PDB file of C-alpha atoms in Angstrom:
ATOM      1  CA  MET A   1     183.578 -63.645 111.463  1.00  0.00           C
ATOM      2  CA  ASN A   2     182.761 -59.971 111.959  1.00  0.00           C
ATOM      3  CA  ILE A   3     181.318 -58.896 108.624  1.00  0.00           C
ATOM      4  CA  ALA A   4     179.586 -56.018 110.447  1.00  0.00           C
ATOM      5  CA  ILE A   5     182.655 -53.767 110.717  1.00  0.00           C
ATOM      6  CA  GLU A   6     181.187 -51.492 108.043  1.00  0.00           C
ATOM      7  CA  GLY A   7     178.103 -50.996 110.221  1.00  0.00           C
ATOM      8  CA  GLN A   8     180.257 -50.398 113.296  1.00  0.00           C
ATOM      9  CA  LEU A   9     182.206 -47.698 111.478  1.00  0.00           C
ATOM     10  CA  LEU A  10     178.983 -45.984 110.390  1.00  0.00           C
ATOM     11  CA  GLY A  11     177.384 -46.265 113.827  1.00  0.00           C
ATOM     12  CA  GLY A  12     180.499 -45.040 115.591  1.00  0.00           C
ATOM     13  CA  ALA A  13     180.906 -42.095 113.220  1.00  0.00           C
ATOM     14  CA  PHE A  14     177.248 -41.062 113.543  1.00  0.00           C
ATOM     15  CA  THR A  15     177.061 -41.381 117.322  1.00  0.00           C
ATOM     16  CA  ALA A  16     180.389 -39.658 117.906  1.00  0.00           C
ATOM     17  CA  ALA A  17     179.391 -36.650 115.799  1.00  0.00           C
ATOM     18  CA  VAL A  18     175.943 -36.274 117.368  1.00  0.00           C
ATOM     19  CA  VAL A  19     177.001 -36.814 120.990  1.00  0.00           C
ATOM     20  CA  ALA A  20     179.995 -34.507 120.629  1.00  0.00           C
ATOM     21  CA  SER A  21     177.739 -31.831 119.118  1.00  0.00           C
ATOM     22  CA  VAL A  22     175.092 -32.121 121.848  1.00  0.00           C
ATOM     23  CA  THR A  23     177.531 -32.281 124.778  1.00  0.00           C
ATOM     24  CA  ASP A  24     180.063 -29.902 123.215  1.00  0.00           C
ATOM     25  CA  ASN A  25     182.726 -32.391 124.260  1.00  0.00           C
ATOM     26  CA  LEU A  26     184.765 -34.254 121.660  1.00  0.00           C
ATOM     27  CA  TYR A  27     186.049 -36.830 124.119  1.00  0.00           C
ATOM     28  CA  VAL A  28     182.537 -37.781 125.259  1.00  0.00           C
ATOM     29  CA  GLY A  29     181.678 -38.189 121.579  1.00  0.00           C
ATOM     30  CA  LEU A  30     184.737 -40.404 121.104  1.00  0.00           C
ATOM     31  CA  LEU A  31     183.606 -42.633 123.974  1.00  0.00           C
ATOM     32  CA  ALA A  32     180.039 -42.747 122.588  1.00  0.00           C
ATOM     33  CA  GLY A  33     181.342 -43.913 119.208  1.00  0.00           C
ATOM     34  CA  MET A  34     183.309 -46.708 120.863  1.00  0.00           C
ATOM     35  CA  LEU A  35     180.300 -47.840 122.890  1.00  0.00           C
ATOM     36  CA  THR A  36     178.186 -47.917 119.731  1.00  0.00           C
ATOM     37  CA  GLY A  37     180.674 -50.254 118.065  1.00  0.00           C
ATOM     38  CA  ALA A  38     180.632 -52.480 121.163  1.00  0.00           C
ATOM     39  CA  LEU A  39     176.817 -52.618 121.216  1.00  0.00           C
ATOM     40  CA  ILE A  40     176.701 -53.672 117.566  1.00  0.00           C
ATOM     41  CA  SER A  41     179.247 -56.379 118.379  1.00  0.00           C
ATOM     42  CA  MET A  42     177.045 -57.588 121.227  1.00  0.00           C
ATOM     43  CA  VAL A  43     174.092 -57.957 118.855  1.00  0.00           C
ATOM     44  CA  LEU A  44     176.255 -59.832 116.348  1.00  0.00           C
ATOM     45  CA  VAL A  45     177.736 -62.223 118.877  1.00  0.00           C
ATOM     46  CA  THR A  46     174.438 -62.816 120.710  1.00  0.00           C
ATOM     47  CA  PHE A  47     172.672 -63.966 117.561  1.00  0.00           C
ATOM     48  CA  SER A  48     175.716 -65.989 116.487  1.00  0.00           C
ATOM     49  CA  ILE A  49     176.390 -67.714 119.818  1.00  0.00           C
ATOM     50  CA  LYS A  50     173.009 -68.009 121.508  1.00  0.00           C
ATOM     51  CA  TYR A  51     170.756 -68.490 118.495  1.00  0.00           C
ATOM     52  CA  LEU A  52     173.367 -70.012 116.126  1.00  0.00           C
ATOM     53  CA  VAL A  53     172.417 -67.689 113.273  1.00  0.00           C
ATOM     54  CA  ASP A  54     174.916 -67.661 110.423  1.00  0.00           C
ATOM     55  CA  GLN A  55     177.504 -65.008 111.257  1.00  0.00           C
ATOM     56  CA  ILE A  56     177.784 -63.656 107.734  1.00  0.00           C
ATOM     57  CA  ILE A  57     174.017 -63.208 107.466  1.00  0.00           C
ATOM     58  CA  VAL A  58     173.871 -61.396 110.817  1.00  0.00           C
ATOM     59  CA  GLY A  59     176.754 -59.160 109.777  1.00  0.00           C
ATOM     60  CA  VAL A  60     175.154 -58.211 106.460  1.00  0.00           C
ATOM     61  CA  VAL A  61     171.830 -57.499 108.180  1.00  0.00           C
ATOM     62  CA  LEU A  62     173.552 -55.270 110.742  1.00  0.00           C
ATOM     63  CA  ILE A  63     175.301 -53.337 107.973  1.00  0.00           C
ATOM     64  CA  ALA A  64     171.991 -52.786 106.175  1.00  0.00           C
ATOM     65  CA  LEU A  65     170.378 -51.772 109.467  1.00  0.00           C
ATOM     66  CA  MET A  66     173.073 -49.204 110.286  1.00  0.00           C
ATOM     67  CA  VAL A  67     173.051 -47.794 106.757  1.00  0.00           C
ATOM     68  CA  GLY A  68     169.273 -47.394 106.957  1.00  0.00           C
ATOM     69  CA  LEU A  69     169.264 -45.947 110.475  1.00  0.00           C
ATOM     70  CA  THR A  70     172.056 -43.443 109.903  1.00  0.00           C
ATOM     71  CA  ASN A  71     170.568 -42.297 106.582  1.00  0.00           C
ATOM     72  CA  PHE A  72     167.120 -41.943 108.148  1.00  0.00           C
ATOM     73  CA  PHE A  73     168.297 -39.939 111.154  1.00  0.00           C
ATOM     74  CA  TYR A  74     170.572 -37.865 108.953  1.00  0.00           C
ATOM     75  CA  SER A  75     167.614 -36.868 106.775  1.00  0.00           C
ATOM     76  CA  ALA A  76     165.136 -36.539 109.639  1.00  0.00           C
ATOM     77  CA  ALA A  77     167.293 -34.716 112.180  1.00  0.00           C
ATOM     78  CA  LEU A  78     170.754 -33.716 111.057  1.00  0.00           C
ATOM     79  CA  ALA A  79     170.058 -32.215 107.641  1.00  0.00           C
ATOM     80  CA  ASP A  80     167.978 -29.349 109.040  1.00  0.00           C
ATOM     81  CA  ASN A  81     169.723 -29.020 112.415  1.00  0.00           C
ATOM     82  CA  GLY A  82     173.334 -29.485 111.443  1.00  0.00           C
ATOM     83  CA  GLN A  83     174.566 -26.577 113.542  1.00  0.00           C
ATOM     84  CA  GLU A  84     173.116 -28.061 116.735  1.00  0.00           C
ATOM     85  CA  LEU A  85     173.388 -31.818 116.079  1.00  0.00           C
ATOM     86  CA  ASN A  86     176.093 -32.320 113.479  1.00  0.00           C
ATOM     87  CA  PHE A  87     178.806 -29.736 114.014  1.00  0.00           C
ATOM     88  CA  PRO A  88     181.183 -31.302 116.525  1.00  0.00           C
ATOM     89  CA  GLY A  89     184.467 -29.934 115.242  1.00  0.00           C
ATOM     90  CA  THR A  90     187.589 -32.077 115.130  1.00  0.00           C
ATOM     91  CA  LEU A  91     190.172 -33.176 117.650  1.00  0.00           C
ATOM     92  CA  PRO A  92     193.164 -30.838 117.790  1.00  0.00           C
ATOM     93  CA  PHE A  93     196.562 -31.752 116.428  1.00  0.00           C
ATOM     94  CA  LEU A  94     198.963 -32.651 119.215  1.00  0.00           C
ATOM     95  CA  SER A  95     202.599 -31.946 118.427  1.00  0.00           C
ATOM     96  CA  ILE A  96     205.210 -33.854 120.380  1.00  0.00           C
ATOM     97  CA  PRO A  97     208.071 -31.452 121.157  1.00  0.00           C
ATOM     98  CA  LEU A  98     211.340 -32.089 119.321  1.00  0.00           C
ATOM     99  CA  LEU A  99     210.042 -35.264 117.640  1.00  0.00           C
ATOM    100  CA  SER A 100     207.601 -33.299 115.482  1.00  0.00           C
ATOM    101  CA  ASP A 101     210.539 -31.249 114.133  1.00  0.00           C
ATOM    102  CA  ILE A 102     212.195 -34.289 112.534  1.00  0.00           C
ATOM    103  CA  PRO A 103     212.185 -33.795 108.741  1.00  0.00           C
ATOM    104  CA  VAL A 104     209.531 -35.760 106.833  1.00  0.00           C
ATOM    105  CA  LEU A 105     208.768 -38.293 109.585  1.00  0.00           C
ATOM    106  CA  GLY A 106     208.130 -35.693 112.281  1.00  0.00           C
ATOM    107  CA  PRO A 107     204.867 -34.256 110.894  1.00  0.00           C
ATOM    108  CA  VAL A 108     203.689 -37.719 109.813  1.00  0.00           C
ATOM    109  CA  LEU A 109     204.230 -39.504 113.113  1.00  0.00           C
ATOM    110  CA  PHE A 110     204.422 -36.854 115.822  1.00  0.00           C
ATOM    111  CA  ASP A 111     202.014 -34.094 114.792  1.00  0.00           C
ATOM    112  CA  GLN A 112     198.695 -35.898 114.680  1.00  0.00           C
ATOM    113  CA  ARG A 113     195.304 -36.079 116.332  1.00  0.00           C
ATOM    114  CA  LEU A 114     194.581 -38.236 119.374  1.00  0.00           C
ATOM    115  CA  THR A 115     192.866 -40.938 117.289  1.00  0.00           C
ATOM    116  CA  THR A 116     196.050 -41.447 115.250  1.00  0.00           C
ATOM    117  CA  TYR A 117     198.205 -41.723 118.367  1.00  0.00           C
ATOM    118  CA  ILE A 118     195.765 -44.262 119.796  1.00  0.00           C
ATOM    119  CA  MET A 119     196.176 -46.307 116.614  1.00  0.00           C
ATOM    120  CA  PHE A 120     199.967 -46.175 116.969  1.00  0.00           C
ATOM    121  CA  VAL A 121     199.622 -47.570 120.492  1.00  0.00           C
ATOM    122  CA  LEU A 122     196.845 -50.091 119.788  1.00  0.00           C
ATOM    123  CA  VAL A 123     198.715 -52.069 117.134  1.00  0.00           C
ATOM    124  CA  PRO A 124     201.663 -53.149 119.347  1.00  0.00           C
ATOM    125  CA  VAL A 125     199.438 -53.456 122.438  1.00  0.00           C
ATOM    126  CA  VAL A 126     196.986 -55.800 120.687  1.00  0.00           C
ATOM    127  CA  TRP A 127     199.888 -57.802 119.229  1.00  0.00           C
ATOM    128  CA  PHE A 128     201.517 -58.156 122.648  1.00  0.00           C
ATOM    129  CA  PHE A 129     198.213 -59.101 124.257  1.00  0.00           C
ATOM    130  CA  LEU A 130     197.431 -61.769 121.659  1.00  0.00           C
ATOM    131  CA  PHE A 131     200.866 -63.347 121.337  1.00  0.00           C
ATOM    132  CA  LYS A 132     202.649 -62.717 124.640  1.00  0.00           C
ATOM    133  CA  THR A 133     200.021 -63.124 127.368  1.00  0.00           C
ATOM    134  CA  ARG A 134     198.072 -66.056 128.751  1.00  0.00           C
ATOM    135  CA  TRP A 135     194.788 -64.324 127.942  1.00  0.00           C
ATOM    136  CA  GLY A 136     195.920 -63.879 124.341  1.00  0.00           C
ATOM    137  CA  LEU A 137     196.805 -67.551 124.143  1.00  0.00           C
ATOM    138  CA  ARG A 138     193.292 -68.399 125.301  1.00  0.00           C
ATOM    139  CA  ILE A 139     191.746 -66.107 122.684  1.00  0.00           C
ATOM    140  CA  ARG A 140     193.806 -67.671 119.907  1.00  0.00           C
ATOM    141  CA  ALA A 141     192.840 -71.108 121.160  1.00  0.00           C
ATOM    142  CA  LEU A 142     189.181 -70.135 120.777  1.00  0.00           C
ATOM    143  CA  GLY A 143     189.790 -69.573 117.083  1.00  0.00           C
ATOM    144  CA  GLU A 144     192.007 -72.569 116.468  1.00  0.00           C
ATOM    145  CA  HIS A 145     190.592 -75.362 118.612  1.00  0.00           C
ATOM    146  CA  PRO A 146     187.682 -74.359 120.872  1.00  0.00           C
ATOM    147  CA  LEU A 147     187.113 -77.946 122.017  1.00  0.00           C
ATOM    148  CA  ALA A 148     190.641 -78.096 123.405  1.00  0.00           C
ATOM    149  CA  ALA A 149     190.077 -74.766 125.153  1.00  0.00           C
ATOM    150  CA  ASP A 150     186.858 -76.098 126.638  1.00  0.00           C
ATOM    151  CA  THR A 151     188.554 -79.207 127.996  1.00  0.00           C
ATOM    152  CA  VAL A 152     190.947 -77.083 130.074  1.00  0.00           C
ATOM    153  CA  GLY A 153     188.094 -75.127 131.641  1.00  0.00           C
ATOM    154  CA  ILE A 154     187.781 -72.093 129.354  1.00  0.00           C
ATOM    155  CA  ASN A 155     184.201 -70.948 128.823  1.00  0.00           C
ATOM    156  CA  VAL A 156     184.428 -70.708 125.034  1.00  0.00           C
ATOM    157  CA  ASN A 157     181.267 -68.747 124.289  1.00  0.00           C
ATOM    158  CA  ARG A 158     181.737 -66.300 127.175  1.00  0.00           C
ATOM    159  CA  TRP A 159     185.286 -65.554 126.067  1.00  0.00           C
ATOM    160  CA  ARG A 160     184.149 -65.162 122.462  1.00  0.00           C
ATOM    161  CA  PHE A 161     181.389 -62.785 123.548  1.00  0.00           C
ATOM    162  CA  TRP A 162     183.676 -60.416 125.427  1.00  0.00           C
ATOM    163  CA  THR A 163     186.488 -60.654 122.872  1.00  0.00           C
ATOM    164  CA  VAL A 164     184.195 -59.637 120.016  1.00  0.00           C
ATOM    165  CA  THR A 165     182.727 -56.887 122.204  1.00  0.00           C
ATOM    166  CA  ALA A 166     186.199 -55.508 122.933  1.00  0.00           C
ATOM    167  CA  ALA A 167     186.965 -55.602 119.210  1.00  0.00           C
ATOM    168  CA  GLY A 168     183.748 -53.616 118.681  1.00  0.00           C
ATOM    169  CA  LEU A 169     185.149 -50.846 120.894  1.00  0.00           C
ATOM    170  CA  ILE A 170     188.088 -50.531 118.514  1.00  0.00           C
ATOM    171  CA  ALA A 171     185.825 -50.579 115.435  1.00  0.00           C
ATOM    172  CA  GLY A 172     183.667 -47.868 117.033  1.00  0.00           C
ATOM    173  CA  LEU A 173     186.815 -45.839 117.641  1.00  0.00           C
ATOM    174  CA  GLY A 174     187.587 -46.204 113.948  1.00  0.00           C
ATOM    175  CA  GLY A 175     184.146 -44.815 113.150  1.00  0.00           C
ATOM    176  CA  ALA A 176     184.663 -41.890 115.517  1.00  0.00           C
ATOM    177  CA  ALA A 177     187.971 -41.204 113.763  1.00  0.00           C
ATOM    178  CA  LEU A 178     186.065 -40.692 110.496  1.00  0.00           C
ATOM    179  CA  THR A 179     184.233 -37.743 112.032  1.00  0.00           C
ATOM    180  CA  LEU A 180     185.997 -36.320 115.093  1.00  0.00           C
ATOM    181  CA  GLY A 181     189.430 -37.374 113.854  1.00  0.00           C
ATOM    182  CA  SER A 182     188.991 -36.169 110.285  1.00  0.00           C
ATOM    183  CA  ILE A 183     186.257 -33.897 108.931  1.00  0.00           C
ATOM    184  CA  GLY A 184     183.939 -33.332 111.908  1.00  0.00           C
ATOM    185  CA  PRO A 185     180.322 -33.648 110.713  1.00  0.00           C
ATOM    186  CA  PHE A 186     178.730 -36.965 109.817  1.00  0.00           C
ATOM    187  CA  VAL A 187     178.105 -37.562 106.096  1.00  0.00           C
ATOM    188  CA  ARG A 188     175.877 -40.211 104.527  1.00  0.00           C
ATOM    189  CA  ASP A 189     177.650 -43.536 103.916  1.00  0.00           C
ATOM    190  CA  MET A 190     180.950 -41.960 104.913  1.00  0.00           C
ATOM    191  CA  SER A 191     182.585 -45.307 105.703  1.00  0.00           C
ATOM    192  CA  ALA A 192     182.513 -45.978 101.932  1.00  0.00           C
ATOM    193  CA  GLY A 193     183.320 -49.677 102.171  1.00  0.00           C
ATOM    194  CA  GLN A 194     186.255 -49.293 104.540  1.00  0.00           C
ATOM    195  CA  GLY A 195     184.801 -51.961 106.828  1.00  0.00           C
ATOM    196  CA  PHE A 196     185.148 -54.505 104.041  1.00  0.00           C
ATOM    197  CA  ILE A 197     188.658 -53.229 103.342  1.00  0.00           C
ATOM    198  CA  ALA A 198     189.415 -53.861 107.025  1.00  0.00           C
ATOM    199  CA  LEU A 199     188.424 -57.502 106.593  1.00  0.00           C
ATOM    200  CA  ALA A 200     190.689 -57.730 103.557  1.00  0.00           C
ATOM    201  CA  CYS A 201     193.517 -56.239 105.624  1.00  0.00           C
ATOM    202  CA  VAL A 202     193.020 -58.928 108.271  1.00  0.00           C
ATOM    203  CA  ILE A 203     193.334 -61.626 105.601  1.00  0.00           C
ATOM    204  CA  LEU A 204     196.345 -59.940 103.979  1.00  0.00           C
ATOM    205  CA  GLY A 205     197.913 -59.543 107.401  1.00  0.00           C
ATOM    206  CA  ARG A 206     197.348 -63.226 108.248  1.00  0.00           C
ATOM    207  CA  TRP A 207     195.542 -62.293 111.459  1.00  0.00           C
ATOM    208  CA  ASN A 208     198.624 -60.478 112.773  1.00  0.00           C
ATOM    209  CA  PRO A 209     198.092 -56.871 113.986  1.00  0.00           C
ATOM    210  CA  PHE A 210     201.387 -55.557 112.571  1.00  0.00           C
ATOM    211  CA  LEU A 211     200.872 -57.147 109.150  1.00  0.00           C
ATOM    212  CA  ALA A 212     197.225 -56.061 109.077  1.00  0.00           C
ATOM    213  CA  ALA A 213     198.329 -52.490 109.845  1.00  0.00           C
ATOM    214  CA  ALA A 214     200.815 -52.710 106.960  1.00  0.00           C
ATOM    215  CA  ALA A 215     198.011 -53.870 104.666  1.00  0.00           C
ATOM    216  CA  ALA A 216     195.899 -50.922 105.848  1.00  0.00           C
ATOM    217  CA  LEU A 217     198.781 -48.588 104.978  1.00  0.00           C
ATOM    218  CA  LEU A 218     198.814 -50.079 101.478  1.00  0.00           C
ATOM    219  CA  PHE A 219     195.151 -49.177 101.155  1.00  0.00           C
ATOM    220  CA  GLY A 220     195.851 -45.711 102.564  1.00  0.00           C
ATOM    221  CA  PHE A 221     198.649 -45.071 100.080  1.00  0.00           C
ATOM    222  CA  SER A 222     196.456 -46.142  97.173  1.00  0.00           C
ATOM    223  CA  ARG A 223     193.679 -43.890  98.462  1.00  0.00           C
ATOM    224  CA  ASN A 224     196.046 -40.920  98.637  1.00  0.00           C
ATOM    225  CA  PHE A 225     197.230 -41.725  95.132  1.00  0.00           C
ATOM    226  CA  ARG A 226     193.635 -41.268  93.996  1.00  0.00           C
ATOM    227  CA  ILE A 227     193.579 -37.809  95.557  1.00  0.00           C
ATOM    228  CA  TRP A 228     197.013 -36.906  94.181  1.00  0.00           C
ATOM    229  CA  ALA A 229     196.123 -38.069  90.664  1.00  0.00           C
ATOM    230  CA  GLY A 230     192.965 -35.961  90.720  1.00  0.00           C
ATOM    231  CA  GLN A 231     194.839 -32.857  91.871  1.00  0.00           C
ATOM    232  CA  ALA A 232     197.605 -33.393  89.329  1.00  0.00           C
ATOM    233  CA  GLY A 233     195.117 -33.104  86.469  1.00  0.00           C
ATOM    234  CA  SER A 234     195.448 -36.653  85.229  1.00  0.00           C
ATOM    235  CA  GLU A 235     193.628 -37.456  82.007  1.00  0.00           C
ATOM    236  CA  ILE A 236     192.341 -40.703  83.521  1.00  0.00           C
ATOM    237  CA  PRO A 237     188.571 -40.401  84.205  1.00  0.00           C
ATOM    238  CA  PRO A 238     187.929 -39.438  87.874  1.00  0.00           C
ATOM    239  CA  ASP A 239     185.527 -42.346  88.387  1.00  0.00           C
ATOM    240  CA  LEU A 240     188.228 -44.772  87.287  1.00  0.00           C
ATOM    241  CA  ILE A 241     190.795 -43.139  89.588  1.00  0.00           C
ATOM    242  CA  ALA A 242     188.326 -43.462  92.477  1.00  0.00           C
ATOM    243  CA  THR A 243     188.445 -47.257  92.132  1.00  0.00           C
ATOM    244  CA  THR A 244     192.219 -47.375  92.737  1.00  0.00           C
ATOM    245  CA  PRO A 245     192.147 -48.320  96.457  1.00  0.00           C
ATOM    246  CA  TYR A 246     189.677 -51.130  95.856  1.00  0.00           C
ATOM    247  CA  VAL A 247     191.477 -52.482  92.797  1.00  0.00           C
ATOM    248  CA  VAL A 248     194.772 -52.497  94.713  1.00  0.00           C
ATOM    249  CA  THR A 249     193.134 -54.315  97.619  1.00  0.00           C
ATOM    250  CA  LEU A 250     191.508 -56.897  95.336  1.00  0.00           C
ATOM    251  CA  LEU A 251     194.794 -57.561  93.546  1.00  0.00           C
ATOM    252  CA  ALA A 252     196.629 -57.919  96.852  1.00  0.00           C
ATOM    253  CA  VAL A 253     194.023 -60.353  98.177  1.00  0.00           C
ATOM    254  CA  ALA A 254     194.047 -62.327  94.914  1.00  0.00           C
ATOM    255  CA  VAL A 255     197.838 -62.692  95.049  1.00  0.00           C
ATOM    256  CA  LEU A 256     198.209 -63.456  98.752  1.00  0.00           C
ATOM    257  CA  VAL A 257     194.921 -64.998  99.883  1.00  0.00           C
ATOM    258  CA  GLY A 258     196.095 -68.511  99.047  1.00  0.00           C
ATOM    259  CA  ARG A 259     199.032 -68.080 101.396  1.00  0.00           C
ATOM    260  CA  ALA A 260     196.967 -66.718 104.282  1.00  0.00           C
ATOM    261  CA  VAL A 261     195.655 -69.433 106.563  1.00  0.00           C
ATOM    262  CA  GLY A 262     193.111 -68.189 109.078  1.00  0.00           C
ATOM    263  CA  PRO A 263     192.100 -69.713 112.395  1.00  0.00           C
ATOM    264  CA  ARG A 264     190.585 -73.145 111.755  1.00  0.00           C
ATOM    265  CA  ALA A 265     187.433 -72.441 113.768  1.00  0.00           C
ATOM    266  CA  VAL A 266     186.739 -68.978 112.382  1.00  0.00           C
ATOM    267  CA  GLY A 267     183.074 -68.481 111.584  1.00  0.00           C
ATOM    268  CA  LYS A 268     182.061 -71.745 113.243  1.00  0.00           C
ATOM    269  CA  PRO A 269     179.731 -71.649 116.273  1.00  0.00           C
ATOM    270  CA  TYR A 270     180.775 -73.758 119.224  1.00  0.00           C
ATOM    271  CA  ILE A 271     178.151 -76.063 120.677  1.00  0.00           C
ATOM    272  CA  LYS A 272     179.221 -77.647 123.909  1.00  0.00           C
ATOM    273  CA  GLY A 273     178.598 -81.360 123.829  1.00  0.00           C
TER     274      GLY A 273
END
């Protein structure tokens, strides 16, 4: 139960911006952001598996820790040295010849930054890995019936450790996308609750990568509606418009959460008898 995604996004965004600025290499910064997400995952899973600490508590503590650390270092180092430590630039747009010229869909799908293309690839790859490979079957067994997995020789806690760590790489990539794949410099609290939205998307998507991606698109559309409504001069108060993505997500979860059945062993530590 990775409640710490919000912290992984913040850590990945911060590290990616700083490392890219220092090395003057956006791709090294991208890798650094991914490694940061993986390290946070390792802390989460170590406390949860080895010391049996409640996973939700560990996740909340890690979020608070990353918020505090990134805010502290932002104030102590980045605020006065932004040009040297917090000015990485952004990844270039990569147009795919011919495909990018397709009306409407071309610019949306085939004229994007590297982080967006990676997302396009990751969704089907993760789905295929989870549902069409033997390794994916083992991972799903860890969430559904770890005792059964253990009886056939699968080291449950080792597999959980490395699976959560791999997921942390993806969360760190998401954090790097907030900086290098969007605006460039790191900004305080720039994840703005998107880690919690990611958890809601997993529930809405019933733990299926394609459906979770569709739920994320719903959030993205509602977020863009907020921007559009503000630019259109709507008479609705701006603060109320700003809540649109979260209200939409809450309503979607409220309507569909009863129909979404998660893995039976999610959030439960496995103690080998």
